[in-house]
Short mmCIF file of C-alpha atoms in Angstrom, two decimals:
data_model
loop_
_atom_site.label_atom_id
_atom_site.label_comp_id
_atom_site.label_asym_id
_atom_site.label_seq_id
_atom_site.Cartn_x
_atom_site.Cartn_y
_atom_site.Cartn_z
CA MET A 1 0.00 0.00 0.00
CA LYS A 2 1.37 3.40 -0.91
CA VAL A 3 0.64 7.01 -1.85
CA VAL A 4 0.75 7.36 -5.63
CA ALA A 5 0.23 11.12 -5.73
CA ILE A 6 -0.47 14.08 -3.46
CA SER A 7 -2.68 16.84 -4.85
CA THR A 8 -3.62 20.22 -3.44
CA GLY A 9 -5.66 23.21 -4.50
CA LEU A 10 -6.81 26.59 -3.21
CA PRO A 11 -10.27 28.11 -3.64
CA ARG A 12 -11.00 29.61 -7.01
CA THR A 13 -14.10 31.20 -8.51
CA VAL A 14 -15.38 29.67 -11.75
CA THR A 15 -18.47 30.29 -13.83
CA TRP A 16 -20.71 27.27 -14.20
CA ARG A 17 -24.12 27.31 -15.86
CA GLY A 18 -24.34 31.06 -15.63
CA ARG A 19 -23.32 31.63 -12.05
CA ALA A 20 -20.11 32.19 -10.11
CA VAL A 21 -19.10 29.30 -7.86
CA GLU A 22 -16.20 29.17 -5.42
CA THR A 23 -14.62 25.72 -5.34
CA SER A 24 -11.44 23.89 -4.38
CA ILE A 25 -12.20 20.72 -6.34
CA PHE A 26 -9.49 21.47 -8.90
CA LYS A 27 -6.36 19.81 -7.49
CA THR A 28 -2.86 19.59 -8.92
CA PRO A 29 -0.27 16.91 -8.04
CA VAL A 30 2.65 18.33 -6.07
CA LEU A 31 6.06 17.08 -5.05
CA GLY A 32 6.70 16.29 -1.41
CA PRO A 33 7.49 16.24 1.32
CA LEU A 34 4.37 18.11 2.33
CA ARG A 35 3.32 19.20 5.79
CA VAL A 36 0.17 17.65 7.23
CA LYS A 37 -1.74 19.95 9.56
CA ARG A 38 -4.80 19.25 11.68
CA LEU A 39 -7.27 20.61 9.11
CA ASN A 40 -5.54 20.11 5.76
CA LEU A 41 -2.27 19.76 3.86
CA ASP A 42 0.02 22.69 3.17
CA GLY A 43 -1.15 24.36 -0.03
CA ASP A 44 -4.68 23.00 0.26
CA LYS A 45 -7.81 24.74 1.50
CA GLN A 46 -11.48 23.87 1.37
CA SER A 47 -13.97 26.42 0.02
CA ASP A 48 -17.30 25.63 1.69
CA LEU A 49 -16.71 24.46 5.25
CA THR A 50 -20.40 23.67 5.73
CA VAL A 51 -19.98 20.55 3.59
CA HIS A 52 -16.22 20.09 3.14
CA GLY A 53 -13.22 20.22 5.41
CA GLY A 54 -13.06 20.48 9.16
CA ALA A 55 -11.38 18.01 11.48
CA GLU A 56 -13.44 15.04 10.27
CA LYS A 57 -12.80 15.77 6.57
CA ALA A 58 -9.26 17.09 6.68
CA VAL A 59 -7.82 14.87 3.94
CA TYR A 60 -9.60 13.09 1.08
CA VAL A 61 -8.31 9.75 -0.25
CA TYR A 62 -9.18 8.19 -3.62
CA PRO A 63 -7.93 4.78 -4.81
CA SER A 64 -5.88 4.92 -8.01
CA GLU A 65 -7.45 1.61 -9.05
CA HIS A 66 -10.76 3.41 -9.71
CA TYR A 67 -9.28 5.52 -12.47
CA GLN A 68 -9.47 2.71 -15.04
CA PHE A 69 -13.19 2.36 -14.37
CA TRP A 70 -13.71 6.07 -14.95
CA ARG A 71 -11.57 6.08 -18.09
CA GLU A 72 -13.98 3.51 -19.51
CA GLU A 73 -17.04 5.39 -18.22
CA LEU A 74 -15.82 8.78 -19.45
CA PRO A 75 -14.00 8.14 -22.73
CA GLY A 76 -12.01 11.09 -23.97
CA VAL A 77 -12.01 12.84 -20.59
CA GLU A 78 -8.58 13.74 -19.25
CA LEU A 79 -8.10 12.19 -15.80
CA PRO A 80 -4.84 13.21 -14.14
CA TRP A 81 -4.24 12.25 -10.52
CA GLY A 82 -6.36 14.47 -8.32
CA ALA A 83 -9.17 14.64 -10.89
CA PHE A 84 -11.80 13.73 -8.30
CA GLY A 85 -10.64 16.38 -5.87
CA GLU A 86 -8.65 13.98 -3.75
CA ASN A 87 -5.58 14.93 -1.75
CA LEU A 88 -4.08 11.44 -1.67
CA THR A 89 -4.30 9.05 -4.59
CA THR A 90 -3.43 5.64 -3.17
CA GLU A 91 -2.65 2.11 -4.22
CA GLY A 92 -3.82 -0.97 -2.31
CA LEU A 93 -6.68 0.59 -0.35
CA ASP A 94 -10.37 0.42 -1.25
CA GLU A 95 -13.79 1.02 0.26
CA ASP A 96 -14.37 -2.69 0.99
CA SER A 97 -11.13 -3.30 2.88
CA VAL A 98 -10.92 0.00 4.78
CA HIS A 99 -13.12 0.35 7.86
CA ILE A 100 -14.37 3.40 9.73
CA GLY A 101 -11.95 4.03 12.57
CA ASP A 102 -8.97 2.37 10.87
CA ARG A 103 -5.70 4.22 11.27
CA LEU A 104 -3.36 5.05 8.38
CA LEU A 105 0.30 5.74 9.04
CA ILE A 106 1.97 7.69 6.22
CA GLY A 107 5.36 9.31 6.54
CA SER A 108 5.51 10.89 9.99
CA ALA A 109 1.76 11.60 10.08
CA SER A 110 -1.15 9.44 11.16
CA PHE A 111 -4.81 9.56 10.20
CA VAL A 112 -8.16 8.01 11.13
CA VAL A 113 -10.77 6.96 8.54
CA THR A 114 -14.00 8.84 9.31
CA GLN A 115 -16.49 8.52 6.43
CA PRO A 116 -17.03 8.10 2.69
CA ARG A 117 -17.17 11.07 0.38
CA MET A 118 -20.73 12.03 -0.50
CA PRO A 119 -20.58 13.92 -3.81
CA CYS A 120 -22.11 17.36 -4.24
CA TYR A 121 -22.83 19.43 -7.34
CA LYS A 122 -19.21 20.57 -7.52
CA LEU A 123 -18.29 17.14 -8.86
CA ALA A 124 -20.75 17.82 -11.67
CA LEU A 125 -19.06 21.19 -12.12
CA ARG A 126 -15.62 19.58 -12.28
CA PHE A 127 -16.63 17.29 -15.14
CA ASP A 128 -19.33 19.56 -16.58
CA ARG A 129 -21.80 16.67 -16.40
CA LEU A 130 -25.09 16.93 -14.52
CA ASP A 131 -25.24 13.14 -14.15
CA MET A 132 -21.83 12.86 -12.50
CA VAL A 133 -23.03 13.00 -8.88
CA LYS A 134 -25.50 10.15 -9.44
CA ARG A 135 -22.96 8.07 -11.37
CA PHE A 136 -20.29 8.60 -8.75
CA LEU A 137 -22.53 7.47 -5.90
CA GLN A 138 -23.98 4.52 -7.81
CA SER A 139 -20.47 3.31 -8.68
CA GLY A 140 -19.62 2.84 -5.01
CA ARG A 141 -16.21 4.31 -5.81
CA THR A 142 -16.48 7.17 -3.35
CA GLY A 143 -13.09 7.27 -1.67
CA PHE A 144 -13.01 8.32 1.97
CA TYR A 145 -12.10 11.12 4.35
CA LEU A 146 -9.48 11.15 7.07
CA SER A 147 -9.03 13.09 10.26
CA VAL A 148 -5.46 13.92 11.28
CA SER A 149 -4.49 12.26 14.56
CA GLN A 150 -0.83 13.26 14.35
CA GLU A 151 0.60 16.08 12.28
CA GLY A 152 3.72 15.36 10.27
CA GLU A 153 5.06 15.15 6.72
CA LEU A 154 4.39 12.85 3.79
CA ALA A 155 5.42 12.51 0.16
CA ALA A 156 4.31 10.72 -2.97
CA GLY A 157 5.71 7.19 -2.92
CA ASP A 158 5.42 6.84 0.85
CA SER A 159 4.17 3.48 2.05
CA VAL A 160 0.85 3.29 3.90
CA THR A 161 0.45 1.18 7.02
CA LEU A 162 -3.14 0.25 7.78
CA GLN A 163 -4.01 -0.49 11.40
CA SER A 164 -7.44 -1.80 12.30
CA GLY A 165 -9.57 0.43 14.46
CA GLY A 166 -11.61 -2.54 15.60
CA ALA A 167 -14.87 -1.55 13.91
CA SER A 168 -16.70 -3.96 11.62
CA VAL A 169 -18.24 -1.31 9.40
CA SER A 170 -16.40 -0.64 6.14
CA VAL A 171 -16.51 2.51 4.06
CA SER A 172 -18.60 0.66 1.47
CA ASP A 173 -21.02 -0.44 4.22
CA VAL A 174 -21.74 3.20 5.03
CA VAL A 175 -22.28 4.00 1.35
CA SER A 176 -24.67 1.05 1.00
CA LEU A 177 -26.64 2.07 4.07
CA TYR A 178 -26.94 5.59 2.73
CA ALA A 179 -27.93 4.58 -0.80
CA ALA A 180 -30.25 1.65 -0.05
CA ASP A 181 -33.25 1.03 2.16
CA ALA A 182 -33.14 0.26 5.88
CA SER A 183 -33.57 -3.51 5.60
CA ASN A 184 -30.13 -4.26 7.03
CA GLN A 185 -31.03 -3.33 10.58
CA GLU A 186 -28.11 -5.20 12.13
CA LEU A 187 -25.59 -3.23 10.07
CA LEU A 188 -27.45 0.01 10.80
CA ARG A 189 -27.22 -0.67 14.51
CA ARG A 190 -23.49 -1.44 14.28
CA ALA A 191 -22.94 1.79 12.36
CA THR A 192 -24.59 3.82 15.13
CA GLN A 193 -22.04 2.41 17.57
CA VAL A 194 -18.85 3.31 15.64
CA SER A 195 -17.39 6.24 17.56
CA ALA A 196 -15.11 7.32 14.68
CA LEU A 197 -18.15 7.85 12.45
CA PRO A 198 -19.25 11.49 12.77
CA GLU A 199 -22.28 12.10 14.97
CA ALA A 200 -24.39 13.39 12.06
CA TRP A 201 -24.00 10.04 10.30
CA ARG A 202 -24.86 8.09 13.44
CA ASP A 203 -27.92 10.25 14.07
CA TYR A 204 -29.05 9.62 10.49
CA PHE A 205 -28.71 5.88 10.93
CA ARG A 206 -30.45 5.93 14.31
CA GLU A 207 -33.47 7.51 12.65
CA ARG A 208 -33.66 4.56 10.27
CA LEU A 209 -33.73 1.92 12.97
CA TRP A 210 -37.11 0.25 13.34
CA GLU A 211 -36.60 -0.34 17.07
CA PRO A 212 -34.03 2.21 18.28
CA ASP A 213 -32.20 1.33 21.46
CA SER A 214 -33.44 3.65 24.19
CA ASN A 215 -29.81 4.24 25.21
CA ASP A 216 -28.79 5.50 21.76
#
């Protein structure tokens, strides 16, 4: 497991469908080493902190293995590393094998997996396709966010050490629970008990329990 590329970007204002939009989704690969701070990487800044960024979404990871799928889905579209707005493009990690609460050790920094990426309209803006948000979510290839548990430095090519956080809810489990109905009550209940999953997610899943625990 390793970091294939590190990408950063600062807010910029673009015109999309007749209106001005501030966004940081346009990322460019950079050379390391790069400093990891509590809320982002050096040279990176989120635009709309109501839906992006903050301690629970400090760094966004996207598996490099997904790029081949998107090259087939979006023929003729240029897809450099960072095309999906990710900070870290990785190899050897995916939504099925990574669990909420797992710890990633990269360079001298450490991170905790907190949640999948739920796409917003700015992904549609990035690709100039109104169907992109729906396609991204339906693909299950969402990537995932990290909180920073220890500041440090990292660089492209660094190995990634994955340490289990002990939870039995994977990133893809959270995506499935969000996208599908509430029939998997056992998984919903487990998700409400994963402390690394942000409270807003756990509250959402609690509301979908047929028989909520009175202690939840």
